[in-house]
Coordinates of C-alpha atoms and ligand atoms in Angstrom, one line a residue:
X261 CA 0.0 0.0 0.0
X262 CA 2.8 2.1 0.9
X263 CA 6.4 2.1 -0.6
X264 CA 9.0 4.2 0.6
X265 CA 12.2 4.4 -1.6
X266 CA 15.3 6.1 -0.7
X267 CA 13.8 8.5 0.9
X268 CA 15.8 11.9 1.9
X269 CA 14.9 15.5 3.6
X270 CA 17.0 17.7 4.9
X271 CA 16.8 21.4 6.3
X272 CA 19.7 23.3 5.2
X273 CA 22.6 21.6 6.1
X274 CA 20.9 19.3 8.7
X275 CA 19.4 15.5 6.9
X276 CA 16.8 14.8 9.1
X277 CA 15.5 12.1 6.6
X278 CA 18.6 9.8 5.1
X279 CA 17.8 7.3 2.6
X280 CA 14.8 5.6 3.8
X281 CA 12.8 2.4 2.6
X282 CA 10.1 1.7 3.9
X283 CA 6.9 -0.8 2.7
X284 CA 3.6 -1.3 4.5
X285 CA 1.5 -3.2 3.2
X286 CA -2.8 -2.4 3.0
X287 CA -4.5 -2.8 6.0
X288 CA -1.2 -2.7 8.5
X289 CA -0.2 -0.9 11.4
X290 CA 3.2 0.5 11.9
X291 CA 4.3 2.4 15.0
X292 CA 7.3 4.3 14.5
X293 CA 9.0 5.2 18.1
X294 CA 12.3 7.2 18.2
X295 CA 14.2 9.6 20.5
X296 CA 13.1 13.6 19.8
X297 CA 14.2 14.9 16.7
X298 CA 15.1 11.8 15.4
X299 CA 12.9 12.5 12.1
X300 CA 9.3 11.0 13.1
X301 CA 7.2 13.7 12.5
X302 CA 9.1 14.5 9.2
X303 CA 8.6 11.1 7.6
X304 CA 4.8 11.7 8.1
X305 CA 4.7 14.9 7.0
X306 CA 7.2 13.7 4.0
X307 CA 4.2 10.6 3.6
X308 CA 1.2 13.5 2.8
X309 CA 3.9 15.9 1.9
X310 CA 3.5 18.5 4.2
X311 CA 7.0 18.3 3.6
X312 CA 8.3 17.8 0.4
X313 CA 11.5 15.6 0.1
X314 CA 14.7 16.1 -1.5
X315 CA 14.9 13.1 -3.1
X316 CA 13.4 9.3 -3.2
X317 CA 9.9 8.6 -4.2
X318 CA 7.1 7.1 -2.2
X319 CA 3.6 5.3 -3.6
X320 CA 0.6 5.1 -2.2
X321 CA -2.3 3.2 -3.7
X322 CA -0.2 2.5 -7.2
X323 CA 0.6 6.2 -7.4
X324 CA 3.7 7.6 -7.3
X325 CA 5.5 10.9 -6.4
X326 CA 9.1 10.9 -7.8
X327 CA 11.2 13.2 -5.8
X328 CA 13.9 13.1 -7.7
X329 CA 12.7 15.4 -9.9
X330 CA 9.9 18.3 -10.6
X331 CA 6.8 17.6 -8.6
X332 CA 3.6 19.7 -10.0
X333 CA 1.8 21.2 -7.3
X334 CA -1.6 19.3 -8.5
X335 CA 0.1 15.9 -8.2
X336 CA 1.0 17.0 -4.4
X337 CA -2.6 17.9 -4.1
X338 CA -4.0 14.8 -5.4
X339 CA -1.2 12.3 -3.7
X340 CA -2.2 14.5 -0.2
X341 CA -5.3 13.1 -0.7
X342 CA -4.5 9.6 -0.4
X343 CA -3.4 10.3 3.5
X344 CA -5.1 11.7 6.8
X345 CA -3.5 12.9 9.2
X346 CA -4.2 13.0 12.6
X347 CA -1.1 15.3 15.1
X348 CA -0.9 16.0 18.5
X349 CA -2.8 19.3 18.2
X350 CA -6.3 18.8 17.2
X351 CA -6.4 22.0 14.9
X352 CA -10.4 22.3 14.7
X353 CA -12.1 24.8 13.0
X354 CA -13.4 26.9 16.4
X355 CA -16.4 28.6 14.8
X356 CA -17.7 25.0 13.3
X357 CA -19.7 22.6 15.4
X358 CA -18.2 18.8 15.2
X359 CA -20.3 18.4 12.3
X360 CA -19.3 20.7 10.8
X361 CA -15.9 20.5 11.1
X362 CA -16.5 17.1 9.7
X363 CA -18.4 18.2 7.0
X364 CA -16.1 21.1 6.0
X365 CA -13.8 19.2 3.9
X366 CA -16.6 17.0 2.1
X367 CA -18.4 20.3 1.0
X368 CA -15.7 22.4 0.3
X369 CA -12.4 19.9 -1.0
X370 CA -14.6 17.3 -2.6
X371 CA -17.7 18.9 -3.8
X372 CA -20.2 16.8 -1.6
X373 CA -23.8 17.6 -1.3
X374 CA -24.6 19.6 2.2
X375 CA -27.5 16.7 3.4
X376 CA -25.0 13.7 2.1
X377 CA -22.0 15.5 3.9
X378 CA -23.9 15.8 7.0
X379 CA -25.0 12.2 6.9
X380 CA -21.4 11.1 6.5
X381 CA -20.4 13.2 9.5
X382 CA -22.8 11.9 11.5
X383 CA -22.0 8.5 10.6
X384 CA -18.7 9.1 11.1
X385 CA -18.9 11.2 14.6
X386 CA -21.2 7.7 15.5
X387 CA -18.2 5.6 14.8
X388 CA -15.7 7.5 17.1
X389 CA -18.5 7.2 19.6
X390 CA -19.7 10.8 19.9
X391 CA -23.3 10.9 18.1
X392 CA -24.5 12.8 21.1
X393 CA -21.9 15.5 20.7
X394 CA -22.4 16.3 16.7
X395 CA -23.5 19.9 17.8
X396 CA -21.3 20.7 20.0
X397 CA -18.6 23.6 19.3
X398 CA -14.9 22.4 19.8
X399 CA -14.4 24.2 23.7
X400 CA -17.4 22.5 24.6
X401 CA -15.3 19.2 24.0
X402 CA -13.2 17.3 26.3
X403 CA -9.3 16.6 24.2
X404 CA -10.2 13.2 23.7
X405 CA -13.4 14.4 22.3
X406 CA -11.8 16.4 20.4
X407 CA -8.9 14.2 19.2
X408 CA -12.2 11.9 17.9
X409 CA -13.9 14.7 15.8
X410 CA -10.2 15.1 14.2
X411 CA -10.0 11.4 13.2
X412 CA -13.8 11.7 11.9
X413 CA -12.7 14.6 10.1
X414 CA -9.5 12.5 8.7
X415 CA -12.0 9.8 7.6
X416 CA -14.8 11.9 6.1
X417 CA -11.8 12.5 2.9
X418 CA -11.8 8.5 2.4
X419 CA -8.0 8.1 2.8
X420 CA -6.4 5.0 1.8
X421 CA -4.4 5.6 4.8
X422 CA -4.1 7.2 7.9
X423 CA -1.4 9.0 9.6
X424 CA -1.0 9.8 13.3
X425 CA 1.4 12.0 15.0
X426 CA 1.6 11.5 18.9
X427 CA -2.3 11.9 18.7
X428 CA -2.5 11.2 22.1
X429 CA 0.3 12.7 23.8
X430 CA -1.5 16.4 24.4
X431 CA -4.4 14.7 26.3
X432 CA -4.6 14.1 29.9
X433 CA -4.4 10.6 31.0
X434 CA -7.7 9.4 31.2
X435 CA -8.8 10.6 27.8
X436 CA -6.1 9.1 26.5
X437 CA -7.8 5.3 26.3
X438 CA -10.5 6.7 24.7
X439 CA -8.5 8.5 21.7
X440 CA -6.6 4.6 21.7
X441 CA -9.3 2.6 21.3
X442 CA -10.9 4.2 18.5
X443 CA -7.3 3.6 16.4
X444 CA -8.1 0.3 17.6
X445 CA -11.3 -0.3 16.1
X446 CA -10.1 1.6 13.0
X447 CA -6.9 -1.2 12.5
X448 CA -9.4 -3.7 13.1
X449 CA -11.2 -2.2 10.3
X450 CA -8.1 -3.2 8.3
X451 CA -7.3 0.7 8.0
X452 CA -3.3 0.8 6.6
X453 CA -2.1 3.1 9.3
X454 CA 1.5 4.6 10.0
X455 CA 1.7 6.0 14.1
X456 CA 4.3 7.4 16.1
X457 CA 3.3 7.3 19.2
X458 CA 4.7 6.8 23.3
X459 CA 2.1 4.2 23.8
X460 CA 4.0 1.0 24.0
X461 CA 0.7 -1.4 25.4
X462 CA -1.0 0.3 22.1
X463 CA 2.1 -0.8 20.3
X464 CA 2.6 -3.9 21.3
X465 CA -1.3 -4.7 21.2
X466 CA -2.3 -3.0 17.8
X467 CA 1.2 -2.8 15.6
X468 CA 2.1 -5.1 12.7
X469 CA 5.3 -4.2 13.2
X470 CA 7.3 -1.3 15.0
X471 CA 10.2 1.0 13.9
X472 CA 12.6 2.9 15.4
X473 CA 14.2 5.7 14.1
X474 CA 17.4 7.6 15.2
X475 CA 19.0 10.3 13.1
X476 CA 16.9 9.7 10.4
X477 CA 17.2 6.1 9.3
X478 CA 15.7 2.7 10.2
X479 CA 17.7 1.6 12.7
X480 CA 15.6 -1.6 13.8
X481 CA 12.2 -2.8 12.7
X482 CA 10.2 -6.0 13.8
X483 CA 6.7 -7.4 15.3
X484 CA 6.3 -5.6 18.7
X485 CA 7.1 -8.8 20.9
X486 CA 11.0 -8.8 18.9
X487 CA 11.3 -5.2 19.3
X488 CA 10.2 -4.8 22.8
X489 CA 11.7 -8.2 24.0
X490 CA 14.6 -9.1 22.2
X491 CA 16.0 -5.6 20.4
X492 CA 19.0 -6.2 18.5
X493 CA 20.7 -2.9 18.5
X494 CA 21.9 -0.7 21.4
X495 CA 20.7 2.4 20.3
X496 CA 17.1 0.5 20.3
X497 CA 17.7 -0.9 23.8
X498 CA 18.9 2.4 25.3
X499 CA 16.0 4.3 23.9
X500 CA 13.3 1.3 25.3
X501 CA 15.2 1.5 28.9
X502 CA 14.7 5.0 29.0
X503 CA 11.0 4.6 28.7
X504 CA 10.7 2.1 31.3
Ligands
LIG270 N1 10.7 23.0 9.4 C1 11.9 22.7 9.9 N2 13.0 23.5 9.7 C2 14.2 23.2 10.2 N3 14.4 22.1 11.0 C3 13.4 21.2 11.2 C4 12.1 21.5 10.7 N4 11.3 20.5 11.1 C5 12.0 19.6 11.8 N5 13.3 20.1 11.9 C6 14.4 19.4 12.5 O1 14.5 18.1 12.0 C7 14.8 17.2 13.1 C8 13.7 16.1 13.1 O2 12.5 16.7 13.6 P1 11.2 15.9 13.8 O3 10.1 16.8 14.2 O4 10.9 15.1 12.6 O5 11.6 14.9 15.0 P2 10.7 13.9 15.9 O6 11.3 12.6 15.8 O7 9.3 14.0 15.4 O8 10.8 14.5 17.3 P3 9.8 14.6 18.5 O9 9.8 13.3 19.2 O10 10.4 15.7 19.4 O11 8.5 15.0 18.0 C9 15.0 18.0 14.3 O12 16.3 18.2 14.5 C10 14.2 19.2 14.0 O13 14.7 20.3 14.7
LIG271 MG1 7.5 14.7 16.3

């Protein structure tokens, strides 16, 4: 579903991405775990090209961005599409209600009629377990009710995959289960999903397989119990004791 070749971004002088491959095929989950600045949040945003590379190319869904040369701006747009992304910060609209902050993208990005669009949202709000709460405006939410009316929002565009970044990690503990558990369902669902997250019991219950990162490149990658268990590499085993 997902092929990452050779892979590069820097900033200035400073590669933050260096020569990364990386496959993951549909309907798998990979949790990507790494010290800070070790180039997580960049190979997401590189994934729905927030970011654009330097060079490499990745696929999604049989199409391809080549970064090693001229990328149109239309082909970012239409490869963006392919992704949703879910960060830290919730970044809803404050004026919209959870509907409509679902709906938003449906009427506006992909030309959806306004009753369809609101059916979808409310479908969609149902599913991340907040049907009661489509009206409500976004400070009338808790985090973790906010956090679902992102991931609703993600899923209203119909991505072929789904992209979180530490979606959990600005909510207070006990809304964090909820936010979890709803990436739960959604893998269960057979969503192809790429997370970097601190949540090793979501890791080692929901991944296919895990990677970690440091200085931008794949330093170790395996199924959660290898990984967690039986790391081969010291820079994996020093980062893992530090979270214990
Ligand atoms: N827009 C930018 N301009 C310059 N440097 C950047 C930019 N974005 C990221 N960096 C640098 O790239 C490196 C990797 O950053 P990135 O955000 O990908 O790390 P991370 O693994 O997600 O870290 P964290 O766990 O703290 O979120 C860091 O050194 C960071 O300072
Ligand atoms: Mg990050």
């Amino acid at each position: 579903m997902i092929t990452i070749q050779g892979l590069k971004k820097s900033f200035g002088p400073l590669e933050v991405i260096n020569n990364v491959d990386l496959e993951i095929a549909a309907g798998k989950v990979v949790v990507i775990i790494g010290p800070s600045g070790s180039g997580k949040s960049t190979l997401l945003r590189c994934l729905n090209v927030l970011e654009t590379p330097n060079g490499g190319s990745i696929s999604i869904d049989g199409q391809q961005l080549d970064f090693n040369q001229p990328v149109s701006k239309k082909a970012i747009g239409a490869f963006r599409r392919l992704t949703g992304m879910v960060f830290q910060s919730y970044n809803l609209f404050p004026h919209l209600t959870a509907k409509g902050n679902v709906t938003e993208g449906l009427t506006t990005v992909k030309g959806v009629s306004k009753k369809e669009a609101g059916e979808t949202a409310e479908q969609l709000l149902a599913k991340v377990g907040l049907a009661d709460h489509k009206e409500k405006y976004p400070h009338q939410l808790s985090g973790g009710q906010e956090q679902r009316v992102a991931i609703a929002r993600a899923l209203a565009m119909d991505p072929k995959v789904m992209l979180f970044d530490e979606p959990t990690s600005a909510l207070d503990p006990e809304l964090v289960n909820e936010v979890l558990r709803v990436m739960k369902d959604l893998a269960q669902e057979g969503m192809t999903m790429a997370v970097v997250t601190h949540e090793m019991r979501f890791a080692r219950e929901v991944a296919d397989e895990v990677i970690f990162i440091d200085g931008g490149v794949i330093v170790e990658r395996g199924a959660p119990a290898q990984i967690f268990t039986n790391p081969q590499h010291e820079r994996t085993k020093k980062f893992l004791s530090l979270l214990q």
